[in-house]
Coordinates of C-alpha atoms in Angstrom, one line a residue:
X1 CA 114.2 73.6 89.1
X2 CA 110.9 71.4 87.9
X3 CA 111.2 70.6 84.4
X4 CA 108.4 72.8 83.3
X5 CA 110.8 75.6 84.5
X6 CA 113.4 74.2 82.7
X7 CA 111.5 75.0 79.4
X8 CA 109.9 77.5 80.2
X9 CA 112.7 79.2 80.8
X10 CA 114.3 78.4 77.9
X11 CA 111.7 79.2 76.0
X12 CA 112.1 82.8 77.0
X13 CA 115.8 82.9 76.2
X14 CA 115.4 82.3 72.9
X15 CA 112.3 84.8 72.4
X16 CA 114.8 87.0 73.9
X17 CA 117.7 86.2 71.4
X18 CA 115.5 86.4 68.1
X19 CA 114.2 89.5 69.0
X20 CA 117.5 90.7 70.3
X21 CA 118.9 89.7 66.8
X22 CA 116.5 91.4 64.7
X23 CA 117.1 94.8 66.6
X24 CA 121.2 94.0 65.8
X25 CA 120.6 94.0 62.1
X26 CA 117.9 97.2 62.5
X27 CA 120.7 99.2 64.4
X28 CA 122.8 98.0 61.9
X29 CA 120.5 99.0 58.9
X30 CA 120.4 102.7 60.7
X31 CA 124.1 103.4 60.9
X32 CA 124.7 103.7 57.1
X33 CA 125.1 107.0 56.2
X34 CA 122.2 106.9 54.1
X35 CA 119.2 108.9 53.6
X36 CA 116.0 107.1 55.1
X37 CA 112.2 108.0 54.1
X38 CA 110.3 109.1 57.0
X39 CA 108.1 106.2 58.1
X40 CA 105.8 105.0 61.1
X41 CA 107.5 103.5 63.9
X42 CA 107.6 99.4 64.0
X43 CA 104.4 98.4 65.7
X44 CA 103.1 101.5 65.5
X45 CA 100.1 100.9 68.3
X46 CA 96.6 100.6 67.1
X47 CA 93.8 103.2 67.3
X48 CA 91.0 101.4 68.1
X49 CA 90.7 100.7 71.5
X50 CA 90.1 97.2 72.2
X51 CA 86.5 96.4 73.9
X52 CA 87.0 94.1 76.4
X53 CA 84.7 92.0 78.5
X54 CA 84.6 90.1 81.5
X55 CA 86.6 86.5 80.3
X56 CA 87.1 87.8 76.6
X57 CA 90.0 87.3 74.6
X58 CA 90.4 88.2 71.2
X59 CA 92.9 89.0 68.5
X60 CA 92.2 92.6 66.8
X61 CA 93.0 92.9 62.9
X62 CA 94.7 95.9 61.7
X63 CA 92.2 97.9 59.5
X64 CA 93.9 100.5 56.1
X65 CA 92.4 103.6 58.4
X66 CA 94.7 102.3 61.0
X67 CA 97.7 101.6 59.2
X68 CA 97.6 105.3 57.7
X69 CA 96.8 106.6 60.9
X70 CA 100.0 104.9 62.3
X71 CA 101.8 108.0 60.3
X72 CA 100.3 110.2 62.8
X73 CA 103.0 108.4 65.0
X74 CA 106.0 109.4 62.6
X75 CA 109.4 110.1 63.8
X76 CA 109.7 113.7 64.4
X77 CA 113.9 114.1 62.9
X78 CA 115.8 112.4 60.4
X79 CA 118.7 112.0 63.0
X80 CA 120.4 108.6 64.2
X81 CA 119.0 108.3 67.6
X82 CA 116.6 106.4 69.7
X83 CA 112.7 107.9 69.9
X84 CA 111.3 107.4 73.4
X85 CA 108.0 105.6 72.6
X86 CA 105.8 105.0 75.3
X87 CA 101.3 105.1 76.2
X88 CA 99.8 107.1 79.4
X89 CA 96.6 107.0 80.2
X90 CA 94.8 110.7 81.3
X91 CA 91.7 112.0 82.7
X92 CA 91.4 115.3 80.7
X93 CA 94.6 116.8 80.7
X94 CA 98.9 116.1 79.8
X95 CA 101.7 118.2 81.0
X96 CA 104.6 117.6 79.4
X97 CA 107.5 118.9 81.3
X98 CA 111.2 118.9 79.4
X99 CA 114.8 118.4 80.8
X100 CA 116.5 118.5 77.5
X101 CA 117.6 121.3 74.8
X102 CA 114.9 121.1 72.0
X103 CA 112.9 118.3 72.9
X104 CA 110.3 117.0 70.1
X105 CA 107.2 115.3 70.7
X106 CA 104.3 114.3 69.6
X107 CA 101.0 112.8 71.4
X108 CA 98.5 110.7 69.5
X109 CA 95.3 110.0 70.4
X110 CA 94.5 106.0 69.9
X111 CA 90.6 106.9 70.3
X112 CA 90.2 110.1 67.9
X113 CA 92.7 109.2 65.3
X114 CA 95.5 111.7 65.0
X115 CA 97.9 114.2 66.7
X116 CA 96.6 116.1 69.6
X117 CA 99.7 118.0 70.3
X118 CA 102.9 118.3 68.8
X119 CA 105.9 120.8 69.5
X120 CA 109.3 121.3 71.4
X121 CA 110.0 122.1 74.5
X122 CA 113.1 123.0 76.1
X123 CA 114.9 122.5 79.7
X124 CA 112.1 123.6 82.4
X125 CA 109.5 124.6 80.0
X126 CA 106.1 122.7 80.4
X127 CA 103.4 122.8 77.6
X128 CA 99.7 121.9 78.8
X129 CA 97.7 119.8 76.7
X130 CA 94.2 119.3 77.1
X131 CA 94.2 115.9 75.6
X132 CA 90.9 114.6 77.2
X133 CA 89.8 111.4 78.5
X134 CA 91.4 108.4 76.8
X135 CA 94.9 106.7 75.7
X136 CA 97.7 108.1 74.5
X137 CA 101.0 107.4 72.6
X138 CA 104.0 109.4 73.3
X139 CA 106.2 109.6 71.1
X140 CA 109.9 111.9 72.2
X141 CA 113.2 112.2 70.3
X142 CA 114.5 112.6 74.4
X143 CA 113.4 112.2 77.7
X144 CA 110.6 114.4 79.3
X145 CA 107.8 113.6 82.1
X146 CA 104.4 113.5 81.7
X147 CA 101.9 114.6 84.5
X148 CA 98.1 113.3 83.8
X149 CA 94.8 114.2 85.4
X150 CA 93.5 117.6 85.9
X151 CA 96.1 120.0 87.4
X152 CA 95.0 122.4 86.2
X153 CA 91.0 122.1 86.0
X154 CA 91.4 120.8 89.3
X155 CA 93.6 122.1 91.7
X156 CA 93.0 119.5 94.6
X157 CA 95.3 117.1 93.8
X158 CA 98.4 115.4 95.1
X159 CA 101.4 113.7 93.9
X160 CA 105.1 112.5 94.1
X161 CA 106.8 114.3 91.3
X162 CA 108.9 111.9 89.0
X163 CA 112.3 113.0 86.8
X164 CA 112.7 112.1 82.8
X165 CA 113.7 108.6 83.9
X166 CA 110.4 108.0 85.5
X167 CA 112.6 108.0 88.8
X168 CA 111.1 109.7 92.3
X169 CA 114.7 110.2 93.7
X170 CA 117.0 112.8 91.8
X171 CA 119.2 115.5 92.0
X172 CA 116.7 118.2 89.9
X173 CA 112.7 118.1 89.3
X174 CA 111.0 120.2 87.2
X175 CA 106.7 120.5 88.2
X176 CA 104.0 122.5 87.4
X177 CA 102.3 122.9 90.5
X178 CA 98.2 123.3 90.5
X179 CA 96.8 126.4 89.6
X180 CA 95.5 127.7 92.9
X181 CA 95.3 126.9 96.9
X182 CA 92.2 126.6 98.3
X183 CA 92.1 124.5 101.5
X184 CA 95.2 126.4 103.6
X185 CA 96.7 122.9 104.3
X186 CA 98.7 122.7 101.3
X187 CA 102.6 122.5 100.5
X188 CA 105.5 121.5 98.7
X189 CA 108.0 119.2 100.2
X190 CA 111.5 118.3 99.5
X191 CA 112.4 115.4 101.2
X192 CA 116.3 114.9 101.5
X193 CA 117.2 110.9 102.4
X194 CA 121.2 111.9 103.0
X195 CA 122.5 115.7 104.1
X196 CA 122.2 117.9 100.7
X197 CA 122.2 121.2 100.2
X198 CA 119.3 122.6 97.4
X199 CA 117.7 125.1 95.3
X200 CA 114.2 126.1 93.8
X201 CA 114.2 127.9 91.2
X202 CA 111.2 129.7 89.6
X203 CA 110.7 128.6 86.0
X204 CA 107.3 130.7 84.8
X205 CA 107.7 131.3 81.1
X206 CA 108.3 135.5 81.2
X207 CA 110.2 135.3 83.9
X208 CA 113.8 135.3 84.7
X209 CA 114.6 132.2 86.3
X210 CA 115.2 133.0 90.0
X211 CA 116.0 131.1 93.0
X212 CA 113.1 131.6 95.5
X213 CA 114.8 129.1 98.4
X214 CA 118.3 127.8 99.1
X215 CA 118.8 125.6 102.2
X216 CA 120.2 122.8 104.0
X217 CA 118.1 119.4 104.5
X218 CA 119.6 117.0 107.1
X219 CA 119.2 113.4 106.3
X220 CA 115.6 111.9 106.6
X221 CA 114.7 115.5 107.0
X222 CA 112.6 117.9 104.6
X223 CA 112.3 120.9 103.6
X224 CA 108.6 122.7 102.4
X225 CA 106.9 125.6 101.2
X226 CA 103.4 126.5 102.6
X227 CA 100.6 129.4 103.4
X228 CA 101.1 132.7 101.5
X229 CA 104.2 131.9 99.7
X230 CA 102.7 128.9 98.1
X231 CA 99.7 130.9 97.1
X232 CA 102.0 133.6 95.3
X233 CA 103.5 130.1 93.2
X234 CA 99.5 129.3 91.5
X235 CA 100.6 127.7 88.3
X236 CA 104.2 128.1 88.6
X237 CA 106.6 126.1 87.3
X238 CA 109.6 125.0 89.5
X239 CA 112.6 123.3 89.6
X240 CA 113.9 121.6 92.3
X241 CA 118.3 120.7 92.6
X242 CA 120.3 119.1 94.5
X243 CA 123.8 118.6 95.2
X244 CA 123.3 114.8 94.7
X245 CA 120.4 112.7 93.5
X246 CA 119.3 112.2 97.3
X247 CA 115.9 114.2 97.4
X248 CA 112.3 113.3 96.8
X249 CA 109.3 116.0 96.0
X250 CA 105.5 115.9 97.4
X251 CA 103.4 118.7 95.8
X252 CA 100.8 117.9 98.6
X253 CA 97.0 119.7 97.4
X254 CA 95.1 116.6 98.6
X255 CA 95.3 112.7 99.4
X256 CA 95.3 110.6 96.3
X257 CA 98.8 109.0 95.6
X258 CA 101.3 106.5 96.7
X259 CA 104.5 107.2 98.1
X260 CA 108.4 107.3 97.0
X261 CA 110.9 105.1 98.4
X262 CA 114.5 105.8 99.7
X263 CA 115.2 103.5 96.4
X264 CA 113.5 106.2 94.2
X265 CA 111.0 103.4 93.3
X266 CA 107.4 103.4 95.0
X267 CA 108.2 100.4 96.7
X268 CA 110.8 99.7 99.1
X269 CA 111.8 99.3 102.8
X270 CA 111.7 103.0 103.9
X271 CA 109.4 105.7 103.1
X272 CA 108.9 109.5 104.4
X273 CA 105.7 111.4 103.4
X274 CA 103.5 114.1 104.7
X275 CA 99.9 112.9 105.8
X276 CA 97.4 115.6 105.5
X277 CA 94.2 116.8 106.3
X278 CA 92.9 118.0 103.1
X279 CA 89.5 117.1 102.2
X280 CA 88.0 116.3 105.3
X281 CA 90.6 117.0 108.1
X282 CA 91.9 113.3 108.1
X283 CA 94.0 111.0 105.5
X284 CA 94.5 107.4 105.2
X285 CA 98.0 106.1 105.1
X286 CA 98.1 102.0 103.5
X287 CA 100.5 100.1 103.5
X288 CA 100.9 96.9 101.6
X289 CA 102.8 93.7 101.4
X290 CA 103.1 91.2 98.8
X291 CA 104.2 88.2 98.4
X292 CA 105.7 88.3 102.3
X293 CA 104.8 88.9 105.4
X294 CA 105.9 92.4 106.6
X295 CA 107.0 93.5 110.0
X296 CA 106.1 97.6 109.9
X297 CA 107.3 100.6 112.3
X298 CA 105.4 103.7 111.5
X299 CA 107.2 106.6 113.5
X300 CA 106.2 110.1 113.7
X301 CA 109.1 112.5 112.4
X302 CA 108.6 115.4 114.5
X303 CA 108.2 113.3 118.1
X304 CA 109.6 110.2 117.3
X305 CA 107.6 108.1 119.2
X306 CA 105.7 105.2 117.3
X307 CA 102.4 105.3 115.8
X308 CA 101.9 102.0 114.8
X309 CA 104.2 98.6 114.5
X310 CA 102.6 95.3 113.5
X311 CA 103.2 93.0 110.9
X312 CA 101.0 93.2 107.1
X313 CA 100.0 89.6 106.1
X314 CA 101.1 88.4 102.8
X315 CA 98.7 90.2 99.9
X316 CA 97.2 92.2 102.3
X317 CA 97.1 95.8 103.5
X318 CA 96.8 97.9 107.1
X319 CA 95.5 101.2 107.0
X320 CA 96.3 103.9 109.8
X321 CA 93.6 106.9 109.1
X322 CA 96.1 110.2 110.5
X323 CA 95.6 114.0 110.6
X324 CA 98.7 116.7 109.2
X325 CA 101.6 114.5 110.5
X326 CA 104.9 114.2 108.8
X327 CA 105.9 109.7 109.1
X328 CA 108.7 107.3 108.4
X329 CA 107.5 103.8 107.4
X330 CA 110.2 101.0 107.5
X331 CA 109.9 97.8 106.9
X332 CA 111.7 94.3 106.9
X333 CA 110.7 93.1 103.3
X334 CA 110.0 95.5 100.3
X335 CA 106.0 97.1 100.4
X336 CA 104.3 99.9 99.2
X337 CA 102.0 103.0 100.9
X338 CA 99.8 105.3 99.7
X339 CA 98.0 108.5 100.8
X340 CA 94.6 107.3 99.7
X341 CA 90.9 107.4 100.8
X342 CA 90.0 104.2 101.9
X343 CA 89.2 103.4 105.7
X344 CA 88.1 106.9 106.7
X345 CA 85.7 107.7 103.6
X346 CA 83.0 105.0 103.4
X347 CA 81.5 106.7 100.7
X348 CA 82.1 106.0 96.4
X349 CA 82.2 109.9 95.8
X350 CA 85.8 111.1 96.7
X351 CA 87.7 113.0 93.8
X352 CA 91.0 111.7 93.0
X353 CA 93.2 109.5 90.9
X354 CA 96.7 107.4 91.5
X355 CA 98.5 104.6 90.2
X356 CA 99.3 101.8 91.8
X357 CA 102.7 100.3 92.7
X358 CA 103.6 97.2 92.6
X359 CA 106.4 95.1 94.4
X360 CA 109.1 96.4 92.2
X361 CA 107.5 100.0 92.7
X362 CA 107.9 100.4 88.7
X363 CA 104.2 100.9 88.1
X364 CA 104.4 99.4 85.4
X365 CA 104.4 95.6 86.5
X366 CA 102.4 92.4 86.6
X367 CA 101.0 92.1 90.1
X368 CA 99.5 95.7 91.5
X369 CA 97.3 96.1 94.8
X370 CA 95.7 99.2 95.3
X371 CA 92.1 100.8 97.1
X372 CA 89.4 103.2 94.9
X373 CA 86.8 104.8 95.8
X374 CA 85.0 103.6 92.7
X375 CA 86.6 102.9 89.8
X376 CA 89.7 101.4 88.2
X377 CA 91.4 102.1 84.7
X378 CA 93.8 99.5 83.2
X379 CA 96.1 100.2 80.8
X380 CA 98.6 97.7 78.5
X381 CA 101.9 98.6 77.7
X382 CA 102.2 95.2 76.1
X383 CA 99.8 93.3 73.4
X384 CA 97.9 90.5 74.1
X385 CA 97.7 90.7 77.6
X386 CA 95.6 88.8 79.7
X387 CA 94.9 90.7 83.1
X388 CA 92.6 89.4 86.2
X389 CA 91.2 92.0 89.2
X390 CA 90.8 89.9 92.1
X391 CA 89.1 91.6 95.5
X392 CA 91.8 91.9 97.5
X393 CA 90.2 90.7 100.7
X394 CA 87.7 87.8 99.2
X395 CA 90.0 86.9 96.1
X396 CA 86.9 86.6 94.2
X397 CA 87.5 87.6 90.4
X398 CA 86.2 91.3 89.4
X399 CA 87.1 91.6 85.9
X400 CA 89.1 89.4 83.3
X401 CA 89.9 90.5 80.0
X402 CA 92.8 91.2 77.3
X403 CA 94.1 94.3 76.4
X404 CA 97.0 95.3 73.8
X405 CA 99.6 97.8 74.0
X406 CA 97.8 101.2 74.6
X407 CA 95.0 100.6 75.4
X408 CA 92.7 100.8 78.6
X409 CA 89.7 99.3 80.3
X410 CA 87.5 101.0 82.8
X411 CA 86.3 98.9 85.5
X412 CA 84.0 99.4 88.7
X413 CA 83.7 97.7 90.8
X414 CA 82.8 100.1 93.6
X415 CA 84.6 100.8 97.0
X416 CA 87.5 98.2 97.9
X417 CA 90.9 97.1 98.0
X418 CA 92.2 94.9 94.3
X419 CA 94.7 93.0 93.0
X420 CA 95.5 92.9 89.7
X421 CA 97.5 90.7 87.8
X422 CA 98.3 89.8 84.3
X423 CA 101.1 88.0 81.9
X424 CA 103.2 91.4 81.2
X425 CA 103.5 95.0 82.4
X426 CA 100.6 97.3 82.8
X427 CA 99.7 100.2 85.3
X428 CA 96.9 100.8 87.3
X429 CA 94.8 104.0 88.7
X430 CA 92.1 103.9 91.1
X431 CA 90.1 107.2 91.9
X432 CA 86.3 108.7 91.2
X433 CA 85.3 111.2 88.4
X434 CA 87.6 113.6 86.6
X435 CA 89.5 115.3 89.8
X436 CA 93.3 113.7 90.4
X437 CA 97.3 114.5 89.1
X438 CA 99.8 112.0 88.7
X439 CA 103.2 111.8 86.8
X440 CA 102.6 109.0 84.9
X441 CA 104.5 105.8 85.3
X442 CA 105.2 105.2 81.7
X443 CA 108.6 107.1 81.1
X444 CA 110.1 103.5 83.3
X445 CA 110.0 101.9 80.2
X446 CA 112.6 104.3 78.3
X447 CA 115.2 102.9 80.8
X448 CA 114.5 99.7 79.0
X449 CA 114.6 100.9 75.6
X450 CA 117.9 102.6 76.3
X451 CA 119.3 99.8 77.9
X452 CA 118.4 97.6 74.8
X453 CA 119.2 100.2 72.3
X454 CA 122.7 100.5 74.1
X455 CA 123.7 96.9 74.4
X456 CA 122.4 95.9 71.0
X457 CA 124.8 98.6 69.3
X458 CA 127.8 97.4 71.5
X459 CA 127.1 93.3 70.2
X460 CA 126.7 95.1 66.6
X461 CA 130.3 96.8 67.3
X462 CA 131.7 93.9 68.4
X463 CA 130.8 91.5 65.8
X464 CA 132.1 94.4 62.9
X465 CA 135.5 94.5 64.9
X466 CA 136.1 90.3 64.9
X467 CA 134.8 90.0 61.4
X468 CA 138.1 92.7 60.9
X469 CA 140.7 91.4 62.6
X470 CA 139.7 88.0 60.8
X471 CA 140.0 89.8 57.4
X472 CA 136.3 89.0 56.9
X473 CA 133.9 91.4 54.8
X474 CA 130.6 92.4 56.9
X475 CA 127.8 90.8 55.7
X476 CA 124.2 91.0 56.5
X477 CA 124.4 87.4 57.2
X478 CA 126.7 88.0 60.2
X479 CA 124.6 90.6 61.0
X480 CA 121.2 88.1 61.5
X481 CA 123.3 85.5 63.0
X482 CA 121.8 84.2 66.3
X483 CA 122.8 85.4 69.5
X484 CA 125.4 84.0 71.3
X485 CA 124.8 82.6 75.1
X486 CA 127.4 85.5 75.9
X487 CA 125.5 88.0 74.0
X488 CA 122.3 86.9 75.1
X489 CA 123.3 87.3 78.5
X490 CA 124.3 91.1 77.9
X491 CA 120.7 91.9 76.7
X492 CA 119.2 90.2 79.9
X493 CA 121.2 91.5 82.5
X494 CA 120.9 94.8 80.7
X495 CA 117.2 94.9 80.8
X496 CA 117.5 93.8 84.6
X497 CA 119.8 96.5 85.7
X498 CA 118.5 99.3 83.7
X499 CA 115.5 98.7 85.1
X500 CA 116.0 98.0 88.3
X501 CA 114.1 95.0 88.5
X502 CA 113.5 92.5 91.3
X503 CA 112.8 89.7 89.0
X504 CA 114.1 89.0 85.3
X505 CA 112.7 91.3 83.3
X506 CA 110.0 88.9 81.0
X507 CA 111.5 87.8 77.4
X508 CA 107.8 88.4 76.0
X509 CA 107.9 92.4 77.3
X510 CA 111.8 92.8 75.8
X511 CA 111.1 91.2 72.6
X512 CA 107.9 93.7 72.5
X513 CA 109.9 96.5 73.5
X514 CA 112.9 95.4 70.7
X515 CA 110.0 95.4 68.2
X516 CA 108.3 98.8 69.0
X517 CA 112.0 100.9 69.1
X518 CA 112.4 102.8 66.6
X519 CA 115.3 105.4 65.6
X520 CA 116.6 107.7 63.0

């Protein structure tokens, strides 16, 4: 290790262990039985959205409007428990789909200043908001999934559905699915990745929750629903179980997504996803590799025989353009694919939205490659956060700019494959106009909160129970004390595991995180 490493590293580690302390004494400060006045959550984000240009970077001050706007942002109960905070960005519309009894939220709007939609919702139950274009906080006192776009002003969508952990691989789904079929070619696919046995279950509000399917999936097999029975399901809301978390879900109304891993993560080594033919009898399957080269087998499920094998250079993609056929991608490194228009529409004009992934398959991450017809949006999770697009065949810069937490920056630069990179997380979507669905990326960061909120409260516990046996009163003091090297190395490997990433998880985006939590 160079000695720039060296410090830099250990520069992180203690950005970590400050901020870790502070959240010590906060979790402290909350478990006194003690009445607390309502109040906005620490680094409540700001409304404004910050105007960026190409190679501008600039600190924003905080205005009085925006500090008595941050109230909009309020914890929703006076309980002693975390509040999921998190941004997504949207193209018209949020579907907020609960797994919990009586979950509370509330969505802000960091462009019109104030609460678009607050209320409860229960296990299954969705609520539609029609937020409109922009950026959004979301604020939860328990998990729930978000699905952005227009599902249900536009019904020619597609998507991977994703559970209250942001995860693609579970053991139950809830989704709304669009509100009508109108090509013939679409369906709902459960995708089993060992032998399972599941359920789906109608959800409509007014309805007695049935169970419209029960069957056996073989491993690496599937399961779907299609033609007139999908047509009698306009709107509905289902959920999909399973006997064990084994089982992916493609709600499959048009190209316009990328695709779940056997690891639950949109990256990976293996992959299984339906290539369609909805809009214009053809689909373009890319796959793409990072920072390795990657040896590919594309195999047709149904046959068997190969449809492509070949090797993806480092930062690159290859595209396979393929008509209603059911593939297994493996590969020898982790990549991504998506189900995207690139190769077989030459034209800037094709409706639809998706995130990117990136090599951890989070989508929320540093380094994202993706194709658009058009545009791109960016969106921060993080402040003061330099990004770069890159043309991801040329390398020549795009955009450069800075955005802070919540906020977004359109960019278009046309037709193309991108790269884009920055110094902490942030999620991509490329797409054209106001036609796409996606379950939004953003509920991966609760796993970090809980992970920090967790380990914090065991180091709190554990200092109370020495200070104890040593006879010692508990003080504030100990409470602030730095962390130790054994402490400090729970909240790191906490923040790793919980969230399943690749690399160490950045000291700048858990002190953030630590900063922004907020409980009652």
């Amino acid at each position: 290790m160079s000695t720039t490493s060296s410090r830099r590293r250990a520069r992180r580690l203690g950005l970590v262990a400050a901020a870790a302390a502070a959240l010590v004494t906060a979790s402290i400060a909350y478990s006194r039985t003690r009445k607390v006045p309502a109040k906005a959550p620490a680094g409540a984000p700001a409304i404004t959205p910050t105007k960026t240009s190409a190679k501008t970077h600039g600190k924003q001050s905080v205005t009085p409007r925006q500090k008595r706007l941050a109230s909009a942002a309020a914890p929703l109960a006076a309980k002693k428990r975390l509040l999921y905070t998190t941004y997504f960005y949207t193209a018209n519309e949020a579907v907020v789909h609960g797994y919990a009894k009586d979950t509370h939220v509330r969505i802000v709007s960091l462009e019109r200043k104030g609460t678009v939609w607050k209320g409860v919702v229960g296990v299954g139950e969705t609520r539609l908001v029609n937020t409109g274009r922009g950026a959004f906080a979301f604020v939860s006192d328990k998990k729930a999934s978000i699905l952005v776009g227009t599902p249900s002003r536009c019904a020619v969508v597609g998507y991977w559905v994703r559970d209250e952990r942001g995860s693609f691989l579970s053991k139950r789904f809830f989704t709304r699915l669009p509100s009508a079929v109108s090509n013939g070619g679409e369906r709902v696919i459960v995708w089993a990745w060992e032998n399972t046995r599941i359920k789906i279950i109608d959800r409509r509000p007014k309805r007695q929750s049935r169970t419209l399917y029960s069957a056996r999936i073989r491993a690496n097999g599937h399961y779907e629903i299609t033609g007139a029975a999908l047509r009698r399901l306009n709107g509905a809301v289902l959920e999909i179980r399973a006997d064990k978390p084994v089982i992916g879900v493609q709600v499959y109304y048009d190209e316009g997504f990328f695709v779940q891993s056997s690891n639950g993560n949109a990256s990976g080594r293996h992959f299984l996803t339906f290539v369609g033919r909805i809009t214009d009898g053809r689909n373009d399957l890319s796959m793409f590799a990072y920072k390795q080269a990657a040896k590919v087998a594309v195999t047709d499920i149904k046959s068997g025989k190969a449809i492509w094998r070949g090797t993806i250079k480092p930062g690159k993609l290859h595209t396979l353009t393929l008509t209603d056929r059911y593939v297994r991608i493996d590969s020898d490194v982790s990549i991504s694919a998506a189900v995207a228009p690139y190769a077989h529409h030459l034209g800037s004009s094709y409706m639809e939205h998706h995130f990117a992934a990136g090599q951890e398959g989070t989508g929320v991450e540093d380094d994202l490659m993706l194709t658009t017809p058009r545009e791109l949006w960016l969106f921060s999770y993080f402040d003061q956060n330099p990004i770069t697009v890159t043309d991801g065949h040329s390398g020549r810069v795009v955009w450069r700019g800075t955005l802070d937490a919540g906020h977004a920056a359109p960019v278009h630069p046309g037709r193309g494959f991108y790269r884009v990179r920055s110094l902490k997380g942030v999620s991509a979507m490329g797409g054209a106009m106001a036609c796409g669905a996606e379950f939004s990326p953003a509920g991966r960061l609760f796993a970090l909160d809980e992970a920090l909120f967790k380990v914090l409260a065991q180091i709190r516990r554990a200092r109370q129970k020495r200070a104890a046996a040593r006879g010692q009163r508990w003080t504030r003091a100990q409470a602030q004390a730095p962390l130790t090297k054994t402490e400090l190395d729970q909240v790191v490997h906490a923040a790793r595991r919980h969230t399943r990433r690749a690399a160490p998880a950045a000291a700048a985006e858990v002190r953030e995180r630590i900063k922004k939590m907020q409980s009652r």
